Amino acid sequence: MKNLIYAIVMSATIGAVTAQTKNPLTEKWQGNYGGVPNFTQYKVSDIKPAILEAIKENLAEIDKIANNPKPATFANTVEAMEKTGRMLSRINAVFGIYSSNMNSAEFGPVETEMSPLLSDLGNKIYQNSKLFKRIETVYNSPTKTKLTKEQQRLVWLYYNNFVREGAKLNATSKTKVAEINQKLAGLFTKFSQNLLAEEHNAYVALKTEADFDGLPTEIKNAAIAEAKERNLNIMGCIANTRSSIEPFLTYSNKRDLREKAFIIFTKRGDNGNEFDNKAIAVQILKLRNEKSKLLGFKSFAHWSLSNTMAQKPEKTMDLMLSVWTPAVEKVHQDVADMQKIVDAEGGNFKIAPWDYRHYAEKVRKAKYDLDQNEVKPYLQLEKLREGMFWVAGQLFNLSFKQVNDVPVYHPDVRVWEVSNKLTGKVVGLWYFDPYARAGKRSGAWMNAYREQQRVDGDVITIVSNNCNFIKGNPNEPILISWDDATTLFHEFGHALHGLCSNVKYPSLSGTNVARDYVEFPSQILERWLATPEVLNQFALHYQTNKPLPKELVDRIEKAATFNEGFSTVETISSALVDMKLHLSENVEDLTKFENETLASLKMPAEIVMRHRIPQFGHIFSSDGYAAGYYGYLWADVISADAYEAFTEAKDPYDKTVAKRLYDNVFSIGNTIDAETAYKKYRGKNPNTNALMRARNFPLIKK
């Protein structure tokens, strides 16, 4: 078996790695903090041979555990598994950075070739019969009760993961599942690369001064800088990414250009060209459906939810539809207000999707005397970053110190050492990569380059937050919108989930929790942005350094739930289409499916899905959020209810509540069941009505 595995993996790579050439990617991380990635030494050409060597090493580690002649125990099987794959984990961290933050023409072919091989490694591990037999023995052992609760949870996790991935299937079915997983890995990579190409290749040209009409100075400057960066002989351009398109749709007075911007953004992956993603998505759906049937599930959605809090698709559909109806009604009310403004201005048109953000801002100003441009001068990126650090200190006793001796992969990236203020102990490193650039995927996200753990020494975590803010002119502060500030806090919540982790085993560490629970820590942290303490100390005017005036804070609070209908419909429509796609037996025409599904839901014509199917990277760039986009709503139900513990205490920084949040959510990873953990924090199950109150929707009748 051992020789066969090596022959399969290494047949095409003999001689690829020699003792004469040391590959820096295969080396252990050196330096302070338990070692850090040395980005100054890595090259794209190192990646393939490094991955191949790491796969070989990992298979040897697995082979040793599977063929151990001694009886299976927790220590020599499950805990031993936690100590494997260290080299591969280090390389994967760098591989992921190249894929998401520095994708290039040189890297693309490497990613295309390596992704299926990495998937095949997973197949070989999950389908190793000897290994699974040992894990099953530990799982069924009567002595399991003598293990610690965390160890019992780890045994449960390994056993269920192996069963879920087909460890109990017959040999024929295992082979089919392995083939499907490899095909999917290649398709995921192609989908992501196509989307990145569509975002990079298209833009809206701003050719005259009139094309800038309505744009705030910082957006205008960013458009000019973008055109220079692309070497375009025009005054400015709007890049085809969310961070550029949405502000343009909000502020531009040029309706024809708003329409162009909207179309290029919503048509990503749907242009009938070499980067069209529809056929790829259909293949992915077919393969997922086939895989779920082989694994004994009714649909891919049923398989996907089998290890989540929700457990069943029906529960998620009930939740989404219960919120959908009041959200749609709120949209109709808001659109009516917008249409009044259009008519009053003499506009001879009905609100279209490319008008929505623009006229929503006008309604906000008319209803609440609140102009986002009035708020934006107070929202400096760096000041808000300081505000996030302050919140982390108040809630979780964390302190941040910037360090300059840690290698980074791009000059934009900065690093902070994170410590516990009470003990002085360093708990991790936080990397911050805030700016948009070519080769970087759009959006915002968090990564863990290394998980916190104590199974083999006290290892601190390394986490990163990645955003796509527009730089604008040098030596000027970066001003961001309220929505962008909310996203900043959201992603920092994920980072804190990793930095607060205090567990023994890496598989249970940090954000390694159920997918529909992982968004809870990030979504609850958003709520501290609007606290008076943050606004008064860190929402400072970039010219006067004065905080937001109280009367402006009051107006922000009054308008806090404005446009919730739009954001809810935009997100839930994507989640509903995602779930229905993965409950369906066979979908051939994605455009038809999307249109018919939205029509059946009575989707407001003035809004489109936040992620249309051909660009829905959450569900087609991996299995991570497939049939799982509902998780944002599911987690927001939990976070809305969880934050009410602070409002009930009448202090968003109440030390007792914050300690409960740390002890039962942020520090424990996946060491206990999420529902049990939440009850320990809150004393009860989450209440859906907390979300309805937070969004100012009618309460759901039980």
PDB file of N, CA and C in Angstrom, residues 305-346:
ATOM      1  N   LEU A 305     -24.972  20.243   5.098  1.00  0.00           N
ATOM      2  CA  LEU A 305     -25.467  20.701   6.395  1.00  0.00           C
ATOM      3  C   LEU A 305     -25.344  19.645   7.486  1.00  0.00           C
ATOM      4  N   SER A 306     -24.831  18.477   7.140  1.00  0.00           N
ATOM      5  CA  SER A 306     -24.798  17.386   8.115  1.00  0.00           C
ATOM      6  C   SER A 306     -23.853  17.651   9.282  1.00  0.00           C
ATOM      7  N   ASN A 307     -22.930  18.597   9.139  1.00  0.00           N
ATOM      8  CA  ASN A 307     -22.020  18.914  10.251  1.00  0.00           C
ATOM      9  C   ASN A 307     -22.148  20.368  10.697  1.00  0.00           C
ATOM     10  N   THR A 308     -23.353  20.932  10.557  1.00  0.00           N
ATOM     11  CA  THR A 308     -23.596  22.318  10.949  1.00  0.00           C
ATOM     12  C   THR A 308     -24.588  22.382  12.104  1.00  0.00           C
ATOM     13  N   MET A 309     -24.800  23.588  12.617  1.00  0.00           N
ATOM     14  CA  MET A 309     -25.813  23.773  13.653  1.00  0.00           C
ATOM     15  C   MET A 309     -27.208  23.504  13.110  1.00  0.00           C
ATOM     16  N   ALA A 310     -27.459  23.950  11.878  1.00  0.00           N
ATOM     17  CA  ALA A 310     -28.804  23.824  11.299  1.00  0.00           C
ATOM     18  C   ALA A 310     -29.170  22.371  11.044  1.00  0.00           C
ATOM     19  N   GLN A 311     -28.216  21.572  10.614  1.00  0.00           N
ATOM     20  CA  GLN A 311     -28.385  20.148  10.341  1.00  0.00           C
ATOM     21  C   GLN A 311     -29.210  19.840   9.088  1.00  0.00           C
ATOM     22  N   LYS A 312     -30.340  20.510   8.907  1.00  0.00           N
ATOM     23  CA  LYS A 312     -31.233  20.191   7.791  1.00  0.00           C
ATOM     24  C   LYS A 312     -31.542  21.437   6.967  1.00  0.00           C
ATOM     25  N   PRO A 313     -31.600  21.284   5.622  1.00  0.00           N
ATOM     26  CA  PRO A 313     -31.922  22.426   4.761  1.00  0.00           C
ATOM     27  C   PRO A 313     -33.273  23.054   5.081  1.00  0.00           C
ATOM     28  N   GLU A 314     -34.229  22.236   5.509  1.00  0.00           N
ATOM     29  CA  GLU A 314     -35.568  22.752   5.784  1.00  0.00           C
ATOM     30  C   GLU A 314     -35.555  23.827   6.866  1.00  0.00           C
ATOM     31  N   LYS A 315     -34.703  23.658   7.864  1.00  0.00           N
ATOM     32  CA  LYS A 315     -34.619  24.653   8.940  1.00  0.00           C
ATOM     33  C   LYS A 315     -34.090  25.983   8.418  1.00  0.00           C
ATOM     34  N   THR A 316     -33.126  25.906   7.513  1.00  0.00           N
ATOM     35  CA  THR A 316     -32.560  27.145   6.967  1.00  0.00           C
ATOM     36  C   THR A 316     -33.564  27.837   6.051  1.00  0.00           C
ATOM     37  N   MET A 317     -34.309  27.062   5.273  1.00  0.00           N
ATOM     38  CA  MET A 317     -35.306  27.651   4.378  1.00  0.00           C
ATOM     39  C   MET A 317     -36.389  28.348   5.191  1.00  0.00           C
ATOM     40  N   ASP A 318     -36.820  27.722   6.270  1.00  0.00           N
ATOM     41  CA  ASP A 318     -37.854  28.332   7.122  1.00  0.00           C
ATOM     42  C   ASP A 318     -37.369  29.665   7.676  1.00  0.00           C
ATOM     43  N   LEU A 319     -36.118  29.694   8.143  1.00  0.00           N
ATOM     44  CA  LEU A 319     -35.566  30.931   8.693  1.00  0.00           C
ATOM     45  C   LEU A 319     -35.483  32.008   7.620  1.00  0.00           C
ATOM     46  N   MET A 320     -34.925  31.653   6.474  1.00  0.00           N
ATOM     47  CA  MET A 320     -34.732  32.656   5.417  1.00  0.00           C
ATOM     48  C   MET A 320     -36.060  33.215   4.922  1.00  0.00           C
ATOM     49  N   LEU A 321     -37.038  32.360   4.724  1.00  0.00           N
ATOM     50  CA  LEU A 321     -38.325  32.824   4.206  1.00  0.00           C
ATOM     51  C   LEU A 321     -39.075  33.661   5.240  1.00  0.00           C
ATOM     52  N   SER A 322     -38.868  33.362   6.523  1.00  0.00           N
ATOM     53  CA  SER A 322     -39.540  34.152   7.557  1.00  0.00           C
ATOM     54  C   SER A 322     -39.011  35.583   7.600  1.00  0.00           C
ATOM     55  N   VAL A 323     -37.729  35.765   7.288  1.00  0.00           N
ATOM     56  CA  VAL A 323     -37.140  37.103   7.259  1.00  0.00           C
ATOM     57  C   VAL A 323     -37.349  37.756   5.887  1.00  0.00           C
ATOM     58  N   TRP A 324     -37.445  36.937   4.863  1.00  0.00           N
ATOM     59  CA  TRP A 324     -37.585  37.425   3.494  1.00  0.00           C
ATOM     60  C   TRP A 324     -38.817  38.313   3.317  1.00  0.00           C
ATOM     61  N   THR A 325     -39.947  37.862   3.802  1.00  0.00           N
ATOM     62  CA  THR A 325     -41.203  38.584   3.568  1.00  0.00           C
ATOM     63  C   THR A 325     -41.179  40.009   4.130  1.00  0.00           C
ATOM     64  N   PRO A 326     -40.827  40.210   5.408  1.00  0.00           N
ATOM     65  CA  PRO A 326     -40.771  41.585   5.907  1.00  0.00           C
ATOM     66  C   PRO A 326     -39.678  42.417   5.238  1.00  0.00           C
ATOM     67  N   ALA A 327     -38.579  41.766   4.819  1.00  0.00           N
ATOM     68  CA  ALA A 327     -37.505  42.500   4.148  1.00  0.00           C
ATOM     69  C   ALA A 327     -37.974  43.015   2.790  1.00  0.00           C
ATOM     70  N   VAL A 328     -38.686  42.195   2.042  1.00  0.00           N
ATOM     71  CA  VAL A 328     -39.207  42.612   0.738  1.00  0.00           C
ATOM     72  C   VAL A 328     -40.202  43.755   0.896  1.00  0.00           C
ATOM     73  N   GLU A 329     -41.045  43.655   1.908  1.00  0.00           N
ATOM     74  CA  GLU A 329     -42.014  44.728   2.153  1.00  0.00           C
ATOM     75  C   GLU A 329     -41.296  46.040   2.462  1.00  0.00           C
ATOM     76  N   LYS A 330     -40.213  45.950   3.231  1.00  0.00           N
ATOM     77  CA  LYS A 330     -39.436  47.150   3.549  1.00  0.00           C
ATOM     78  C   LYS A 330     -38.805  47.734   2.278  1.00  0.00           C
ATOM     79  N   VAL A 331     -38.355  46.892   1.388  1.00  0.00           N
ATOM     80  CA  VAL A 331     -37.780  47.364   0.122  1.00  0.00           C
ATOM     81  C   VAL A 331     -38.825  48.125  -0.683  1.00  0.00           C
ATOM     82  N   HIS A 332     -40.026  47.577  -0.775  1.00  0.00           N
ATOM     83  CA  HIS A 332     -41.083  48.257  -1.526  1.00  0.00           C
ATOM     84  C   HIS A 332     -41.357  49.652  -0.948  1.00  0.00           C
ATOM     85  N   GLN A 333     -41.343  49.759   0.365  1.00  0.00           N
ATOM     86  CA  GLN A 333     -41.548  51.064   1.003  1.00  0.00           C
ATOM     87  C   GLN A 333     -40.411  52.024   0.648  1.00  0.00           C
ATOM     88  N   ASP A 334     -39.187  51.519   0.708  1.00  0.00           N
ATOM     89  CA  ASP A 334     -38.028  52.368   0.410  1.00  0.00           C
ATOM     90  C   ASP A 334     -38.018  52.800  -1.056  1.00  0.00           C
ATOM     91  N   VAL A 335     -38.362  51.872  -1.953  1.00  0.00           N
ATOM     92  CA  VAL A 335     -38.389  52.205  -3.379  1.00  0.00           C
ATOM     93  C   VAL A 335     -39.438  53.284  -3.657  1.00  0.00           C
ATOM     94  N   ALA A 336     -40.564  53.203  -2.973  1.00  0.00           N
ATOM     95  CA  ALA A 336     -41.603  54.226  -3.157  1.00  0.00           C
ATOM     96  C   ALA A 336     -41.068  55.605  -2.774  1.00  0.00           C
ATOM     97  N   ASP A 337     -40.287  55.654  -1.692  1.00  0.00           N
ATOM     98  CA  ASP A 337     -39.679  56.929  -1.283  1.00  0.00           C
ATOM     99  C   ASP A 337     -38.670  57.409  -2.321  1.00  0.00           C
ATOM    100  N   MET A 338     -37.920  56.489  -2.886  1.00  0.00           N
ATOM    101  CA  MET A 338     -36.941  56.861  -3.919  1.00  0.00           C
ATOM    102  C   MET A 338     -37.647  57.388  -5.163  1.00  0.00           C
ATOM    103  N   GLN A 339     -38.704  56.699  -5.553  1.00  0.00           N
ATOM    104  CA  GLN A 339     -39.410  57.094  -6.771  1.00  0.00           C
ATOM    105  C   GLN A 339     -39.978  58.501  -6.656  1.00  0.00           C
ATOM    106  N   LYS A 340     -40.395  58.877  -5.456  1.00  0.00           N
ATOM    107  CA  LYS A 340     -40.893  60.236  -5.231  1.00  0.00           C
ATOM    108  C   LYS A 340     -39.809  61.267  -5.532  1.00  0.00           C
ATOM    109  N   ILE A 341     -38.579  60.954  -5.140  1.00  0.00           N
ATOM    110  CA  ILE A 341     -37.471  61.878  -5.410  1.00  0.00           C
ATOM    111  C   ILE A 341     -37.191  61.951  -6.902  1.00  0.00           C
ATOM    112  N   VAL A 342     -37.181  60.803  -7.574  1.00  0.00           N
ATOM    113  CA  VAL A 342     -36.970  60.787  -9.023  1.00  0.00           C
ATOM    114  C   VAL A 342     -38.017  61.651  -9.711  1.00  0.00           C
ATOM    115  N   ASP A 343     -39.277  61.449  -9.327  1.00  0.00           N
ATOM    116  CA  ASP A 343     -40.365  62.201  -9.955  1.00  0.00           C
ATOM    117  C   ASP A 343     -40.246  63.692  -9.664  1.00  0.00           C
ATOM    118  N   ALA A 344     -39.883  64.029  -8.426  1.00  0.00           N
ATOM    119  CA  ALA A 344     -39.757  65.434  -8.049  1.00  0.00           C
ATOM    120  C   ALA A 344     -38.633  66.115  -8.812  1.00  0.00           C
ATOM    121  N   GLU A 345     -37.585  65.336  -9.160  1.00  0.00           N
ATOM    122  CA  GLU A 345     -36.463  65.878  -9.927  1.00  0.00           C
ATOM    123  C   GLU A 345     -36.760  65.943 -11.426  1.00  0.00           C
ATOM    124  N   GLY A 346     -37.934  65.428 -11.800  1.00  0.00           N
ATOM    125  CA  GLY A 346     -38.292  65.433 -13.217  1.00  0.00           C
ATOM    126  C   GLY A 346     -37.712  64.286 -14.001  1.00  0.00           C
TER     127      GLY A 346
END
